[in-house]
Short mmCIF file of C-alpha atoms in Angstrom, two decimals:
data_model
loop_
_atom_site.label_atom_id
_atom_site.label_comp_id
_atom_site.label_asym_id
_atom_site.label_seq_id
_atom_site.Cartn_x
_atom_site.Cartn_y
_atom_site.Cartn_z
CA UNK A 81 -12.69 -0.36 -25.15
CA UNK A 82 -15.93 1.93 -24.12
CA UNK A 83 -16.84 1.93 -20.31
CA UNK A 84 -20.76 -0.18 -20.69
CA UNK A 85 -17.69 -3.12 -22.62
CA UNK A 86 -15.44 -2.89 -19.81
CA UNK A 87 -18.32 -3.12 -17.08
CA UNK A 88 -19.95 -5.92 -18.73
CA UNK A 89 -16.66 -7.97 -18.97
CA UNK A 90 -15.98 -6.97 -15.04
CA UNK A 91 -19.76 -8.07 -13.88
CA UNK A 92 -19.30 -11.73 -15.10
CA UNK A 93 -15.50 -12.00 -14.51
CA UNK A 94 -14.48 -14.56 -11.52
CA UNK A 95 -11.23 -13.62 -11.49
CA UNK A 96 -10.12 -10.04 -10.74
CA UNK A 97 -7.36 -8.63 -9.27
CA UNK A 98 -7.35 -5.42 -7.71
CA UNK A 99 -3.53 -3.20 -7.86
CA UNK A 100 -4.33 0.02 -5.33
CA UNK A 101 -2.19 2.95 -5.11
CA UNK A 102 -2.34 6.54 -3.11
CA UNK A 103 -5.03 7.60 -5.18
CA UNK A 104 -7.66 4.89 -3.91
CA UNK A 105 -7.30 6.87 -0.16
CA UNK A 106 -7.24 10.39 -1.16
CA UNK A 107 -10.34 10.51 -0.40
CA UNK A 108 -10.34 9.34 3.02
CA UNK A 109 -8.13 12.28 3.72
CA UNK A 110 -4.76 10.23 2.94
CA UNK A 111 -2.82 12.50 1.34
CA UNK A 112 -0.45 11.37 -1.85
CA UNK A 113 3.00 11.38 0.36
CA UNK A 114 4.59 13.09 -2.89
CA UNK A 115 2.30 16.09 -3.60
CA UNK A 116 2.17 19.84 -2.37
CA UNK A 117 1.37 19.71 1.34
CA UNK A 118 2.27 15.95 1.80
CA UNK A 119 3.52 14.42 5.03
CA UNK A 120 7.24 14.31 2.48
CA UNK A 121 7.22 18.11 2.07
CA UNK A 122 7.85 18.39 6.21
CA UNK A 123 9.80 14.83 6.78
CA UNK A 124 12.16 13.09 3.93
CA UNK A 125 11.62 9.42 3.93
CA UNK A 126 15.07 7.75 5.78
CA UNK A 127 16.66 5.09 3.69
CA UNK A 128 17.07 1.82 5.70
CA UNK A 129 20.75 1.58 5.52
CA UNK A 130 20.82 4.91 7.22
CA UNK A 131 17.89 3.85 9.83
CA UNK A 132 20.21 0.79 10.62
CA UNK A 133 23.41 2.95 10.50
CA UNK A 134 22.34 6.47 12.53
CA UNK A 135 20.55 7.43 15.90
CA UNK A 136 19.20 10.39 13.95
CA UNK A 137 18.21 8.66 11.01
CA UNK A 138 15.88 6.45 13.38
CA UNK A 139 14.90 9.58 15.44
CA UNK A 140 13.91 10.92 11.78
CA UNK A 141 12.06 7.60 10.36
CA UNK A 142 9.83 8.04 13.82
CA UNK A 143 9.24 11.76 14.00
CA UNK A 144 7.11 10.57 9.77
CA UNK A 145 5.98 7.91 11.32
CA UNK A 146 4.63 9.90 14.01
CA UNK A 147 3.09 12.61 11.73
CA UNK A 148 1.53 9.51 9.64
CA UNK A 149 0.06 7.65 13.01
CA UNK A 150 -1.55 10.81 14.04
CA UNK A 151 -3.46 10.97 10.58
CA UNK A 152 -4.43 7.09 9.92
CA UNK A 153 -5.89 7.82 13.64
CA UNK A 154 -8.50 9.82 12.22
CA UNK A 155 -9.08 8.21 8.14
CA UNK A 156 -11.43 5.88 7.72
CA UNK A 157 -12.63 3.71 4.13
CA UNK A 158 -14.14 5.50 1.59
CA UNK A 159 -16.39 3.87 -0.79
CA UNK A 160 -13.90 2.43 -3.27
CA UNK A 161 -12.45 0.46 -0.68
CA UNK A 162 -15.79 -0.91 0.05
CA UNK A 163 -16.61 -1.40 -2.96
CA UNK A 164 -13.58 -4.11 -3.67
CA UNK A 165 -14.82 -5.65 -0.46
CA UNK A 166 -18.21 -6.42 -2.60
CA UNK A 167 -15.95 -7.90 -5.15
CA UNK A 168 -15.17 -10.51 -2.64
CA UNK A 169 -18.09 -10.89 -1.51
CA UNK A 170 -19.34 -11.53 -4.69
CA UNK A 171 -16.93 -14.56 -4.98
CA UNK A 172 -15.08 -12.36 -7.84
CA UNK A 173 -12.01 -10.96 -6.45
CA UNK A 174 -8.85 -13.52 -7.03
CA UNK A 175 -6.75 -10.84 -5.29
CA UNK A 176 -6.07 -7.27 -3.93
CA UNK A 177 -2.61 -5.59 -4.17
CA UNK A 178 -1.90 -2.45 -2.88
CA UNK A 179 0.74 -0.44 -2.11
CA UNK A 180 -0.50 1.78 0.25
CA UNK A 181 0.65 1.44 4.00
CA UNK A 182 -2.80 3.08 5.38
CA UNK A 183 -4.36 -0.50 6.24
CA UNK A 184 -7.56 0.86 4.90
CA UNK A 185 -8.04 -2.12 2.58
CA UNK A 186 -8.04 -4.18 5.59
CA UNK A 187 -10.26 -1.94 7.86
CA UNK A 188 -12.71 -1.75 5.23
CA UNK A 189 -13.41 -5.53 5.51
CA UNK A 190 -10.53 -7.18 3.04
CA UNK A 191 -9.55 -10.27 4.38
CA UNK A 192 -5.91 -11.19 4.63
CA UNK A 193 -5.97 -13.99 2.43
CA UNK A 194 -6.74 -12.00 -0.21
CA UNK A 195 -4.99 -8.96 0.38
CA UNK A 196 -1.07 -8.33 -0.48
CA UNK A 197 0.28 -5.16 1.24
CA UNK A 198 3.69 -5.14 -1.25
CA UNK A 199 4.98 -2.10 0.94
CA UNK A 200 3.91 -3.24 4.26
CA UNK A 201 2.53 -1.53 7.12
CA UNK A 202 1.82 1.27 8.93
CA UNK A 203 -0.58 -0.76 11.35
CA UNK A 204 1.84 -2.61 12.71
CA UNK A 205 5.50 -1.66 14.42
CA UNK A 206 8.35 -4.63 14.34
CA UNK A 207 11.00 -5.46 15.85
CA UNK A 208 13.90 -5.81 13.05
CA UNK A 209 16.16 -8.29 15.84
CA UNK A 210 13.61 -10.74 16.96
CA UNK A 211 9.80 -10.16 15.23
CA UNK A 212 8.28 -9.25 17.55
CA UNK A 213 5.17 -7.11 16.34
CA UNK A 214 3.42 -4.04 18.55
CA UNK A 215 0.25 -2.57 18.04
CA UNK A 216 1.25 1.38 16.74
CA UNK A 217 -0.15 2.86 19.90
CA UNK A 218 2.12 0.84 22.22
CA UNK A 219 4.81 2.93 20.62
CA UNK A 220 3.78 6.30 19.56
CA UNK A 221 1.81 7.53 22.44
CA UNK A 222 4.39 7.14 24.54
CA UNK A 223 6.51 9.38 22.15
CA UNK A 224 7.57 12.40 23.36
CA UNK A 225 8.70 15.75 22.11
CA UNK A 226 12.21 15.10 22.40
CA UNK A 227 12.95 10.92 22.36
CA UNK A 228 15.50 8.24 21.95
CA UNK A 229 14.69 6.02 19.09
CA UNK A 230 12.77 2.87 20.70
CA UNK A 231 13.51 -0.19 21.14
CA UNK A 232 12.18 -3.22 21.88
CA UNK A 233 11.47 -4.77 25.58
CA UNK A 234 12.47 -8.44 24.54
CA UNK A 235 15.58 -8.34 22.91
CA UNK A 236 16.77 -4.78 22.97
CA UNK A 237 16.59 -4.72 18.96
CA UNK A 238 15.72 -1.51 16.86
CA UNK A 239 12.08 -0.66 16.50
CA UNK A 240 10.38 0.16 13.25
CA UNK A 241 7.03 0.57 11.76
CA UNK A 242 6.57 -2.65 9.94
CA UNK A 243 6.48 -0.82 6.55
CA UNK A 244 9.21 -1.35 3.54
CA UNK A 245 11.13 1.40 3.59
CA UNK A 246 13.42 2.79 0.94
CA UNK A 247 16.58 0.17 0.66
CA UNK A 248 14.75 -2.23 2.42
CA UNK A 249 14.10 -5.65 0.85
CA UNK A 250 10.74 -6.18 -0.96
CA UNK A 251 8.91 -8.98 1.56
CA UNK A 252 9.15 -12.47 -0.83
CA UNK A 253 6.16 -13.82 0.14
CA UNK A 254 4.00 -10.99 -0.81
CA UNK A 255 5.83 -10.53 -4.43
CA UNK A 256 5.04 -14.34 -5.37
CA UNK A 257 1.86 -14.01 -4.21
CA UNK A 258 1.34 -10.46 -6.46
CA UNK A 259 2.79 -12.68 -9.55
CA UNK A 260 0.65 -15.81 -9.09
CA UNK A 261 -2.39 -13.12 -9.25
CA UNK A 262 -1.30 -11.35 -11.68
CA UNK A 263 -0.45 -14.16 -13.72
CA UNK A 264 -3.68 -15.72 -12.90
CA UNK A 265 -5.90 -12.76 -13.49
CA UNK A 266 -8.62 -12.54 -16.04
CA UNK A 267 -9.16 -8.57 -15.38
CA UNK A 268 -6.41 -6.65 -13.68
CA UNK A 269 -7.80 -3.12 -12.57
CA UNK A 270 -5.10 -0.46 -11.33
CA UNK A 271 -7.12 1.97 -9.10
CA UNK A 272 -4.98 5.27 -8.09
CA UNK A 273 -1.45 4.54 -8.75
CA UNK A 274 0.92 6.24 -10.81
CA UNK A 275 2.60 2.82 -11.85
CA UNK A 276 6.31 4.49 -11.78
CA UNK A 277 7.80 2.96 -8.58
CA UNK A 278 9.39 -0.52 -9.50
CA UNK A 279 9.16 -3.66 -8.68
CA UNK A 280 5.14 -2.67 -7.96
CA UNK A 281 4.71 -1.07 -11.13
CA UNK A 282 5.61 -4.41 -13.33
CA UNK A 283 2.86 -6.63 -11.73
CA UNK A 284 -0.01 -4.47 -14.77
CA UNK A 285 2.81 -5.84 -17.11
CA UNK A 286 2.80 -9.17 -15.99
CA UNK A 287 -1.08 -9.72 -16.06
CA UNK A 288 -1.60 -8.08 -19.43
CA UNK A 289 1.23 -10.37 -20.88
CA UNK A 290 -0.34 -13.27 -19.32
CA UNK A 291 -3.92 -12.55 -20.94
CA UNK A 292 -5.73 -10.40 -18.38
CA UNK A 293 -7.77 -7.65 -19.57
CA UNK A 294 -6.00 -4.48 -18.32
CA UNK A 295 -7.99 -1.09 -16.54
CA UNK A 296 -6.41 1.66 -15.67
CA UNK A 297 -8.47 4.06 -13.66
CA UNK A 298 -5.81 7.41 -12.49
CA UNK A 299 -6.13 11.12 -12.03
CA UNK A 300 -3.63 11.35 -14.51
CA UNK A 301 -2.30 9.49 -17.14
CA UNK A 302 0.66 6.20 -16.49
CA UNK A 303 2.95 5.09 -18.81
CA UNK A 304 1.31 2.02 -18.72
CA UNK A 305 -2.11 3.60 -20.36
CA UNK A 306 -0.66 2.51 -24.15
CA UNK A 307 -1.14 -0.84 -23.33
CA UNK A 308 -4.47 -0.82 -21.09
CA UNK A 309 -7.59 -2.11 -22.60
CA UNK A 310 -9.24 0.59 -20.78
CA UNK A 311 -8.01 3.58 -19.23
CA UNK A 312 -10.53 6.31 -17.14
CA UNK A 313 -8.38 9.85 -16.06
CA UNK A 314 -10.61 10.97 -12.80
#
């Protein structure tokens, strides 16, 4: 399929679901976690059975999260965010899935109803005992060189920013909602994601075997471009 096919097909379309990875906020100054220079090169991501387990592991988990609050701080949208929020506008979008944690999707105007963070939230910090949610600044500003892991003032409960971590169970909610869209979708558009972390990466697969027209717009190629209907490396 030629680009003028594809953008003709997308203007009309009423039902289009967005699936966002790193890529979409590189832009913004979000750097992929996994390249040269990321925020993983300095801090390894903590599993959650060793967050729950170890003092250290937490004290680890906040000293990224720390490095990652100070960024998101600064980032703002860029215009492909925006430009999904005209989709809505529009009365086109059906959905938005992303698997980014930056909360740029919702800064840039997304609203929630339509927006499925599958990996959470970097906006937000939790409380694993008893829910109860904290705005990031509550916690990190009060951070200092040398800490304790927090905790929370409720119920005394571990502290943690409120995105899925490695180990840590995929929210349920947010996965049926990602299959009704994709299941529902009549173009699916991946938009900066490398489609190899699971069980993100099988929502594409889902929509094209339910009918959707499948994009697939990367800086590098997927191994989900042999069965995309159109695929743009940029």
């Amino acid at each position: 399929m030629i680009f003028d096919e594809f953008a003709a097909r997308l203007r009309v379309s009423r039902s289009v679901v967005f699936f966002t990875g790193a890529g979409i906020s590189t832009e913004s100054g979000v750097p992929d976690f996994r390249s040269p220079g990321g925020v993983w090169t300095k801090y390894q991501p903590v599993l959650f059975e060793d967050f729950l387990a170890s003092e250290s592991a937490r004290v680890q988990h906040w000293r990224l999260k720390k490095a990652t609050y100070e960024l998101f701080k600064t980032v703002k949208p860029n215009l492909a965010h925006y430009a999904i929020c005209d989709f809505e506008a529009r009365g086109q979008l059906l959905g938005l899935i992303t698997q980014n944690i930056d909360g740029l999707h919702k800064i840039a105007g997304t609203s929630e109803e339509k927006l499925v963070e599958l990996h959470g939230t970097d906006l937000l910090v939790t409380c694993l005992n008893c829910a109860k949610q904290y705005q990031p600044a509550q916690v990190y500003e009060d951070l200092p060189e040398d800490f304790t892991a927090p905790t929370c003032d409720n119920c005394g409960g571990f502290l943690k920013s409120a995105n899925v971590s490695f180990g840590q169970s995929m929210p349920i909610a947010a996965m049926q909602l990602a299959q009704t869209w994709s299941e529902r979708a009549e173009i699916f558009v991946v938009v900066g994601s490398s489609l190899q972390v699971q069980p993100a990466a099988s929502f594409p697969v889902i929509a094209k075997r339910s009918g959707a027209l499948l994009a697939i717009v990367n800086r590098d190629p997927t191994p989900l471009d042999n069965i995309a209907d159109f695929v743009h490396h940029g």
